[in-house]
Amino acid sequence: MMKMKEFYQQTAEEVRKQLNGSMEPLTAAQVTEHQKQYGYNELVEGKKKSVLQIFLEQFKDFLVIILIAAATVSGFLGDVESTAVILVVITINAILGTVQTVKAEQSLNSLKQLSAPTAKVIRDGITVQIPSREVTVGDEILLEAGDSIPADGRILESASLKVDESALTGESLGVEKTTGIIISQVPLGDRTNMVYSGSFVTYGRGKFLVTGVGMDTEVGKIAGMLKNTEEKRTPLQVNLDQFGQKLSILILVFCGILFGISVIRGEDMGDAFMFAVALAVAAIPEALSSIVTIVLSFGTQKMAKEHAIIRKLQAVEGLGSVSIICSDKTGTLTQNKMTVEDYYVGGVRIPAAHIDLKKPAQKQLLDYSMLCNDSTNVNGEEIGDPTETALINLGDKLGRKAESVRCFYPRVAEIPFDSDRKLMSTVHDMENGYVMVTKGAVDVLLNRLVSIQKGDKTTPITNWDKKQIEACNQEFSRNGLRVLAIAYKTIEKGKRLTPEDENGYTFLGLISMMDPPRNESRSAVAQCIQAGIRPIMITGDHKVTAAAIAKRIGILKHESEACEGSEIDHMSDQELEKFVEGISVYARVSPEHKIRIVKTWQRKGNIVSMTGDGVNDAPALKQADIGVAMGITGSEVSKDASSMVLTDDNFATIVKAVENGRNLYRNIKNAIQFLLSGNFAGILAVLYASVAALPVPFAPVHLLFINLLTDSLPAIALGLEPHTDKVMEEKPRPVNESILTKDFLVNIGIEGFVIGVMTMIAFMVGYRDHNALLASTMAFGTLCMSRLVHGFNCKSNYPVLFTRKFFDNVYLIGAFILGVILMTCVMTIPSLHTLFKVQTLNMRQLFTVYGLALANLPLIQLLKAIRVRVRIL
């Protein structure tokens, strides 16, 4: 069976007959029929999660499930206090997560703008303006400069029509549109007889026949691909799940041992089980999920001030794990705005920054480039082809307005640009008569020259002159620059212009242009490389242009590191895995290529971030571990697919986000170390008491008090430790690295052992007179105070005592002071004794508790210093 031709492979008449059944515009009846058949011209939005759904999703965490089980058991055993405390803690965590997610969505909604609200359509032979939602297949739509294109379609008429398709293809330059057939299969960016929803007209006029609306457009197909792309879980989510599982097993083993010892010693089985459950509740850091959520929430607030809206809370930390950043070029690394780079006048190349309007030839080149030009820039609103607006913007920058020049030298005739001639000519009334100015492709104009202007003189052009012009043009082209040649000649007044008149010119100069890199891109790329992150450019633009930009900003070292998307079409996944190692720039890529590249790096064990602003970036943004969309120039589809949206469209903000993510992970890990070492100390104390046949050192209410108060406040404070840029000197951590590394477990073991020893010394001091309540009170007080002191130990793996860093966290100091006050009140105010199952301590006993707790600080700091010293040696 013969495959049906694509619309771009058919004539305009064939497409019209296929869709409308005739050569006439749609009638009102046909419009109604087509809207029923094809639906409205709108993207079908995925079902949004309700606030309740978002809230319930917060309970999917493994540790939270274990805690709910523990709360249920505690409730059945009659320990209502434990049940209430656990449920309150996990509910607060769920509320925090829900609020953050909803706030992010609200922030994102404020960025949304409708791209093409209306369209000019021919119906029943009359031109009418309608909402773009009502456009249907078979409609004939009129286009002019500045119009947004509301649907996909086949070009019927083109009068120098140019369309910016950067949102869809990633190509920064406007595409010249034609009406002819394209016989062979070509990528979307080369279908010059088609227009696509999401793009806009930069130059000329035209008419097209709508061939696809809504989800059947190229934009709609990309939106559909998003539904089949699975979102990735961040390293922290994976780590916390693994951590929760391992921790739960360890705790259950400990509790089982203690339960067995208690039963063997003849204790009541119900009491033994109740205490084992209480110990399990105490050992599991209930506050962990809340602390992580709170720390990440503070991180999102900090990043919002730095122009980044976090849509998914865990993305903050996920950015800190990124080892590959795949970035779009247009509008992300570049300004998405054509800019003049160089002049070539009188045989000399002059950078734009050094143009001197006091020199007649340079001033003349600027004036002529603005005269032979249809673009405008009124109050910052640019209308016209990007290459033309670049020319008048240069005039603004140099203090010479296009409007003034055009008033002074009025246009009296013109031959519009067309893609066959590759030229545009205008005639102007000047002091020395009528002058015809022509701009266009160098290779076309070069054969139409008879003379060349050098300074104030005009001389016949020689072959050597032409070779010099060609050499300069080639140099510009090799650097990814777009080049225009400007030439002129005098003509007689009132002459009727035809394309045959475009001959016999005097060469004035060349103007090179490009979409330049953002000012901060180079330093941001350098920071990425220093931090062990590999930046990769993935763009729909041409290879030469992409490579030139990538070289400028430091992504590309050699041309062999650049390739075109078509090169990977026939590669297997295994071949692609080897290929990607040597490639830093992918040009002329499709959305499918982007997803394959991202997936390949993920299979190789990397955490991948994808940045972009176009509709064509959206599937890859969703596939990536961390998708980063641009807030200003970004399409709605790309924003909805992302984890983070940059409100300033600044690539450097991503690097700042990576720094924030690394700092947050470090702080979260310190908080976990604080929680586990303290919990381990409590378990060791209980285990020692059980083995030594001593009374149980803690009542269940003690364990809950520790978890709820003396754990949570310092842990949150550790999560808010001041950030440092030194984290960017480290390499990204391996994707499969667990939180429970060998060093991490050793630190927990040593620190927990020291605190446990101090706690049992206090217990034995109180138990000298076989006063179990006094012993329990002193052990409880020492463990609580020790954990408050231990917060300062957990600020760093290096010793911080006697350094400025010891006092740089006001939250930790506040948590310590508040904790000491609360603990002192519990041990000294009689009315609290029954509630907390303690007795009043005298001054000697109170200072014993303080002394033993404070002793942890120099001891653990000394052990840290020894470990650092041994590691260095």
PDB file of C-alpha atoms in Angstrom, residues 81-282:
ATOM      1  CA  GLU A  81      -0.058  10.136  73.846  1.00  0.00           C
ATOM      2  CA  SER A  82       2.292   8.362  71.425  1.00  0.00           C
ATOM      3  CA  THR A  83      -0.444   7.954  68.828  1.00  0.00           C
ATOM      4  CA  ALA A  84      -1.443  11.622  69.039  1.00  0.00           C
ATOM      5  CA  VAL A  85       2.147  12.909  68.828  1.00  0.00           C
ATOM      6  CA  ILE A  86       3.007  10.773  65.794  1.00  0.00           C
ATOM      7  CA  LEU A  87      -0.166  11.688  63.915  1.00  0.00           C
ATOM      8  CA  VAL A  88       0.320  15.410  64.654  1.00  0.00           C
ATOM      9  CA  VAL A  89       3.923  15.317  63.379  1.00  0.00           C
ATOM     10  CA  ILE A  90       3.155  13.537  60.086  1.00  0.00           C
ATOM     11  CA  THR A  91       0.049  15.689  59.487  1.00  0.00           C
ATOM     12  CA  ILE A  92       2.106  18.887  59.920  1.00  0.00           C
ATOM     13  CA  ASN A  93       4.591  17.457  57.398  1.00  0.00           C
ATOM     14  CA  ALA A  94       1.803  16.709  54.892  1.00  0.00           C
ATOM     15  CA  ILE A  95       0.316  20.210  55.287  1.00  0.00           C
ATOM     16  CA  LEU A  96       3.736  21.824  54.694  1.00  0.00           C
ATOM     17  CA  GLY A  97       4.289  19.778  51.528  1.00  0.00           C
ATOM     18  CA  THR A  98       0.794  20.563  50.233  1.00  0.00           C
ATOM     19  CA  VAL A  99       1.092  24.316  50.878  1.00  0.00           C
ATOM     20  CA  GLN A 100       4.445  24.441  49.057  1.00  0.00           C
ATOM     21  CA  THR A 101       3.139  22.567  45.996  1.00  0.00           C
ATOM     22  CA  VAL A 102      -0.026  24.684  45.738  1.00  0.00           C
ATOM     23  CA  LYS A 103       1.952  27.933  46.182  1.00  0.00           C
ATOM     24  CA  ALA A 104       4.341  26.930  43.383  1.00  0.00           C
ATOM     25  CA  GLU A 105       1.428  26.245  41.012  1.00  0.00           C
ATOM     26  CA  GLN A 106      -0.128  29.629  41.844  1.00  0.00           C
ATOM     27  CA  SER A 107       3.194  31.371  41.132  1.00  0.00           C
ATOM     28  CA  LEU A 108       3.413  29.530  37.830  1.00  0.00           C
ATOM     29  CA  ASN A 109      -0.127  30.440  36.804  1.00  0.00           C
ATOM     30  CA  SER A 110       0.729  34.126  37.182  1.00  0.00           C
ATOM     31  CA  LEU A 111       3.297  33.722  34.388  1.00  0.00           C
ATOM     32  CA  LYS A 112       0.815  32.321  31.844  1.00  0.00           C
ATOM     33  CA  GLN A 113       0.008  34.345  28.752  1.00  0.00           C
ATOM     34  CA  LEU A 114      -2.158  33.466  25.791  1.00  0.00           C
ATOM     35  CA  SER A 115       0.022  33.347  22.676  1.00  0.00           C
ATOM     36  CA  ALA A 116      -2.483  33.736  19.820  1.00  0.00           C
ATOM     37  CA  PRO A 117      -5.848  35.115  21.032  1.00  0.00           C
ATOM     38  CA  THR A 118      -7.298  35.974  17.584  1.00  0.00           C
ATOM     39  CA  ALA A 119      -6.914  35.107  13.912  1.00  0.00           C
ATOM     40  CA  LYS A 120      -7.948  36.755  10.592  1.00  0.00           C
ATOM     41  CA  VAL A 121      -9.932  34.145   8.644  1.00  0.00           C
ATOM     42  CA  ILE A 122     -11.682  34.100   5.251  1.00  0.00           C
ATOM     43  CA  ARG A 123     -15.171  32.604   5.613  1.00  0.00           C
ATOM     44  CA  ASP A 124     -17.949  32.790   3.037  1.00  0.00           C
ATOM     45  CA  GLY A 125     -15.550  34.956   1.010  1.00  0.00           C
ATOM     46  CA  ILE A 126     -15.299  37.622   3.768  1.00  0.00           C
ATOM     47  CA  THR A 127     -12.317  38.333   6.045  1.00  0.00           C
ATOM     48  CA  VAL A 128     -13.339  38.131   9.715  1.00  0.00           C
ATOM     49  CA  GLN A 129     -11.387  38.228  12.986  1.00  0.00           C
ATOM     50  CA  ILE A 130     -12.237  35.340  15.326  1.00  0.00           C
ATOM     51  CA  PRO A 131     -10.873  33.843  18.590  1.00  0.00           C
ATOM     52  CA  SER A 132      -8.076  31.370  17.756  1.00  0.00           C
ATOM     53  CA  ARG A 133     -10.032  28.666  19.623  1.00  0.00           C
ATOM     54  CA  GLU A 134     -12.638  28.719  16.805  1.00  0.00           C
ATOM     55  CA  VAL A 135     -10.130  28.190  13.974  1.00  0.00           C
ATOM     56  CA  THR A 136     -10.767  24.860  12.251  1.00  0.00           C
ATOM     57  CA  VAL A 137      -9.235  22.614   9.589  1.00  0.00           C
ATOM     58  CA  GLY A 138      -9.761  24.072   6.111  1.00  0.00           C
ATOM     59  CA  ASP A 139      -9.824  27.711   7.265  1.00  0.00           C
ATOM     60  CA  GLU A 140      -7.813  30.201   5.198  1.00  0.00           C
ATOM     61  CA  ILE A 141      -5.877  32.506   7.545  1.00  0.00           C
ATOM     62  CA  LEU A 142      -4.246  35.803   6.579  1.00  0.00           C
ATOM     63  CA  LEU A 143      -0.867  36.670   8.058  1.00  0.00           C
ATOM     64  CA  GLU A 144       1.210  39.840   8.361  1.00  0.00           C
ATOM     65  CA  ALA A 145       4.249  40.923  10.380  1.00  0.00           C
ATOM     66  CA  GLY A 146       3.661  40.602  14.125  1.00  0.00           C
ATOM     67  CA  ASP A 147       0.863  37.983  13.872  1.00  0.00           C
ATOM     68  CA  SER A 148       0.979  34.817  15.988  1.00  0.00           C
ATOM     69  CA  ILE A 149       0.140  31.640  14.079  1.00  0.00           C
ATOM     70  CA  PRO A 150      -2.827  29.886  15.708  1.00  0.00           C
ATOM     71  CA  ALA A 151      -2.707  26.484  13.965  1.00  0.00           C
ATOM     72  CA  ASP A 152      -0.644  24.299  11.605  1.00  0.00           C
ATOM     73  CA  GLY A 153      -1.132  24.868   7.890  1.00  0.00           C
ATOM     74  CA  ARG A 154       0.015  24.765   4.272  1.00  0.00           C
ATOM     75  CA  ILE A 155       1.172  28.069   2.733  1.00  0.00           C
ATOM     76  CA  LEU A 156      -1.141  29.297  -0.067  1.00  0.00           C
ATOM     77  CA  GLU A 157       0.434  32.718  -0.680  1.00  0.00           C
ATOM     78  CA  SER A 158       3.749  34.236   0.403  1.00  0.00           C
ATOM     79  CA  ALA A 159       4.905  37.810  -0.095  1.00  0.00           C
ATOM     80  CA  SER A 160       8.410  37.727   1.464  1.00  0.00           C
ATOM     81  CA  LEU A 161       6.871  35.854   4.400  1.00  0.00           C
ATOM     82  CA  LYS A 162       9.272  35.026   7.254  1.00  0.00           C
ATOM     83  CA  VAL A 163       8.287  33.148  10.398  1.00  0.00           C
ATOM     84  CA  ASP A 164      10.066  32.770  13.750  1.00  0.00           C
ATOM     85  CA  GLU A 165       9.759  29.092  14.686  1.00  0.00           C
ATOM     86  CA  SER A 166      12.294  29.124  17.544  1.00  0.00           C
ATOM     87  CA  ALA A 167       9.766  27.911  20.139  1.00  0.00           C
ATOM     88  CA  LEU A 168       9.136  24.801  18.057  1.00  0.00           C
ATOM     89  CA  THR A 169      12.434  24.083  16.290  1.00  0.00           C
ATOM     90  CA  GLY A 170      14.998  25.971  18.377  1.00  0.00           C
ATOM     91  CA  GLU A 171      16.277  27.837  15.300  1.00  0.00           C
ATOM     92  CA  SER A 172      16.836  31.488  16.173  1.00  0.00           C
ATOM     93  CA  LEU A 173      16.568  32.950  12.636  1.00  0.00           C
ATOM     94  CA  GLY A 174      13.289  33.560  10.844  1.00  0.00           C
ATOM     95  CA  VAL A 175      12.377  30.954   8.197  1.00  0.00           C
ATOM     96  CA  GLU A 176      11.581  32.178   4.682  1.00  0.00           C
ATOM     97  CA  LYS A 177       8.293  30.639   3.542  1.00  0.00           C
ATOM     98  CA  THR A 178       7.453  29.458   0.014  1.00  0.00           C
ATOM     99  CA  THR A 179       4.432  27.933  -1.725  1.00  0.00           C
ATOM    100  CA  GLY A 180       6.174  25.202  -3.747  1.00  0.00           C
ATOM    101  CA  ILE A 181       6.201  21.441  -3.154  1.00  0.00           C
ATOM    102  CA  ILE A 182       8.932  19.719  -1.127  1.00  0.00           C
ATOM    103  CA  ILE A 183       9.249  16.257  -2.652  1.00  0.00           C
ATOM    104  CA  SER A 184      11.590  14.498  -0.189  1.00  0.00           C
ATOM    105  CA  GLN A 185      11.059  13.743   3.502  1.00  0.00           C
ATOM    106  CA  VAL A 186      12.515  16.632   5.531  1.00  0.00           C
ATOM    107  CA  PRO A 187      12.595  17.574   9.239  1.00  0.00           C
ATOM    108  CA  LEU A 188      10.071  20.071  10.561  1.00  0.00           C
ATOM    109  CA  GLY A 189      12.537  22.977  10.507  1.00  0.00           C
ATOM    110  CA  ASP A 190      13.042  22.565   6.732  1.00  0.00           C
ATOM    111  CA  ARG A 191       9.343  22.411   5.745  1.00  0.00           C
ATOM    112  CA  THR A 192       9.354  25.891   4.282  1.00  0.00           C
ATOM    113  CA  ASN A 193       5.846  25.620   2.759  1.00  0.00           C
ATOM    114  CA  MET A 194       4.238  24.978   6.166  1.00  0.00           C
ATOM    115  CA  VAL A 195       3.550  27.110   9.237  1.00  0.00           C
ATOM    116  CA  TYR A 196       3.033  25.852  12.777  1.00  0.00           C
ATOM    117  CA  SER A 197       1.094  26.871  15.859  1.00  0.00           C
ATOM    118  CA  GLY A 198       3.261  28.598  18.453  1.00  0.00           C
ATOM    119  CA  SER A 199       5.359  30.531  15.913  1.00  0.00           C
ATOM    120  CA  PHE A 200       4.888  34.127  14.694  1.00  0.00           C
ATOM    121  CA  VAL A 201       5.409  36.247  11.572  1.00  0.00           C
ATOM    122  CA  THR A 202       8.469  38.508  11.577  1.00  0.00           C
ATOM    123  CA  TYR A 203       8.288  39.842   8.012  1.00  0.00           C
ATOM    124  CA  GLY A 204       6.056  40.062   4.955  1.00  0.00           C
ATOM    125  CA  ARG A 205       2.537  38.830   4.360  1.00  0.00           C
ATOM    126  CA  GLY A 206       0.890  35.567   3.481  1.00  0.00           C
ATOM    127  CA  LYS A 207      -2.050  33.204   3.624  1.00  0.00           C
ATOM    128  CA  PHE A 208      -2.235  29.587   4.731  1.00  0.00           C
ATOM    129  CA  LEU A 209      -4.751  26.750   4.808  1.00  0.00           C
ATOM    130  CA  VAL A 210      -5.223  25.162   8.251  1.00  0.00           C
ATOM    131  CA  THR A 211      -4.264  21.473   8.211  1.00  0.00           C
ATOM    132  CA  GLY A 212      -4.233  20.747  11.950  1.00  0.00           C
ATOM    133  CA  VAL A 213      -5.768  22.222  15.107  1.00  0.00           C
ATOM    134  CA  GLY A 214      -5.543  21.575  18.843  1.00  0.00           C
ATOM    135  CA  MET A 215      -3.904  18.266  19.741  1.00  0.00           C
ATOM    136  CA  ASP A 216      -3.330  17.470  16.047  1.00  0.00           C
ATOM    137  CA  THR A 217      -0.823  20.333  15.661  1.00  0.00           C
ATOM    138  CA  GLU A 218       2.905  19.787  16.142  1.00  0.00           C
ATOM    139  CA  VAL A 219       2.554  21.541  19.509  1.00  0.00           C
ATOM    140  CA  GLY A 220      -0.318  19.197  20.379  1.00  0.00           C
ATOM    141  CA  LYS A 221       1.720  16.122  19.427  1.00  0.00           C
ATOM    142  CA  ILE A 222       4.477  17.267  21.767  1.00  0.00           C
ATOM    143  CA  ALA A 223       1.905  17.811  24.533  1.00  0.00           C
ATOM    144  CA  GLY A 224       0.714  14.257  23.867  1.00  0.00           C
ATOM    145  CA  MET A 225       4.263  12.916  24.185  1.00  0.00           C
ATOM    146  CA  LEU A 226       4.402  14.404  27.678  1.00  0.00           C
ATOM    147  CA  LYS A 227       1.654  12.056  28.850  1.00  0.00           C
ATOM    148  CA  ASN A 228       3.837   9.071  27.954  1.00  0.00           C
ATOM    149  CA  THR A 229       6.933  10.456  29.660  1.00  0.00           C
ATOM    150  CA  GLU A 230       7.436   9.310  33.226  1.00  0.00           C
ATOM    151  CA  GLU A 231       8.569  11.855  35.806  1.00  0.00           C
ATOM    152  CA  LYS A 232      11.772  10.954  37.595  1.00  0.00           C
ATOM    153  CA  ARG A 233      12.163  10.769  41.365  1.00  0.00           C
ATOM    154  CA  THR A 234      14.971  12.898  42.766  1.00  0.00           C
ATOM    155  CA  PRO A 235      18.042  11.327  44.454  1.00  0.00           C
ATOM    156  CA  LEU A 236      16.797  12.553  47.842  1.00  0.00           C
ATOM    157  CA  GLN A 237      13.428  10.819  47.395  1.00  0.00           C
ATOM    158  CA  VAL A 238      15.158   7.553  46.449  1.00  0.00           C
ATOM    159  CA  ASN A 239      17.714   7.963  49.243  1.00  0.00           C
ATOM    160  CA  LEU A 240      15.164   8.678  51.954  1.00  0.00           C
ATOM    161  CA  ASP A 241      13.105   5.632  50.912  1.00  0.00           C
ATOM    162  CA  GLN A 242      16.171   3.347  51.015  1.00  0.00           C
ATOM    163  CA  PHE A 243      17.292   4.986  54.235  1.00  0.00           C
ATOM    164  CA  GLY A 244      13.852   4.516  55.804  1.00  0.00           C
ATOM    165  CA  GLN A 245      13.773   0.830  54.905  1.00  0.00           C
ATOM    166  CA  LYS A 246      17.267   0.107  56.264  1.00  0.00           C
ATOM    167  CA  LEU A 247      16.623   2.160  59.416  1.00  0.00           C
ATOM    168  CA  SER A 248      13.310   0.430  60.083  1.00  0.00           C
ATOM    169  CA  ILE A 249      14.933  -3.016  59.828  1.00  0.00           C
ATOM    170  CA  LEU A 250      17.736  -1.977  62.211  1.00  0.00           C
ATOM    171  CA  ILE A 251      15.272  -0.512  64.715  1.00  0.00           C
ATOM    172  CA  LEU A 252      12.996  -3.564  64.588  1.00  0.00           C
ATOM    173  CA  VAL A 253      16.016  -5.805  65.247  1.00  0.00           C
ATOM    174  CA  PHE A 254      17.045  -3.662  68.259  1.00  0.00           C
ATOM    175  CA  CYS A 255      13.499  -3.604  69.631  1.00  0.00           C
ATOM    176  CA  GLY A 256      13.168  -7.348  69.138  1.00  0.00           C
ATOM    177  CA  ILE A 257      16.386  -7.934  71.112  1.00  0.00           C
ATOM    178  CA  LEU A 258      15.199  -5.676  73.960  1.00  0.00           C
ATOM    179  CA  PHE A 259      11.769  -7.325  74.003  1.00  0.00           C
ATOM    180  CA  GLY A 260      13.435 -10.761  74.213  1.00  0.00           C
ATOM    181  CA  ILE A 261      15.748  -9.659  77.066  1.00  0.00           C
ATOM    182  CA  SER A 262      12.815  -8.185  79.014  1.00  0.00           C
ATOM    183  CA  VAL A 263      10.736 -11.377  78.640  1.00  0.00           C
ATOM    184  CA  ILE A 264      13.705 -13.576  79.644  1.00  0.00           C
ATOM    185  CA  ARG A 265      14.142 -11.422  82.770  1.00  0.00           C
ATOM    186  CA  GLY A 266      10.544 -12.182  83.697  1.00  0.00           C
ATOM    187  CA  GLU A 267       8.917  -8.833  82.996  1.00  0.00           C
ATOM    188  CA  ASP A 268       5.265  -8.630  82.014  1.00  0.00           C
ATOM    189  CA  MET A 269       4.992  -9.388  78.290  1.00  0.00           C
ATOM    190  CA  GLY A 270       2.511  -6.536  77.717  1.00  0.00           C
ATOM    191  CA  ASP A 271       4.773  -3.986  79.454  1.00  0.00           C
ATOM    192  CA  ALA A 272       7.819  -5.305  77.586  1.00  0.00           C
ATOM    193  CA  PHE A 273       6.028  -5.032  74.256  1.00  0.00           C
ATOM    194  CA  MET A 274       4.739  -1.549  75.107  1.00  0.00           C
ATOM    195  CA  PHE A 275       8.263  -0.356  75.882  1.00  0.00           C
ATOM    196  CA  ALA A 276       9.651  -1.959  72.707  1.00  0.00           C
ATOM    197  CA  VAL A 277       7.037  -0.081  70.669  1.00  0.00           C
ATOM    198  CA  ALA A 278       7.821   3.169  72.544  1.00  0.00           C
ATOM    199  CA  LEU A 279      11.522   2.651  71.824  1.00  0.00           C
ATOM    200  CA  ALA A 280      10.757   2.008  68.145  1.00  0.00           C
ATOM    201  CA  VAL A 281       8.764   5.242  68.010  1.00  0.00           C
ATOM    202  CA  ALA A 282      11.645   7.070  69.703  1.00  0.00           C
TER     203      ALA A 282
END
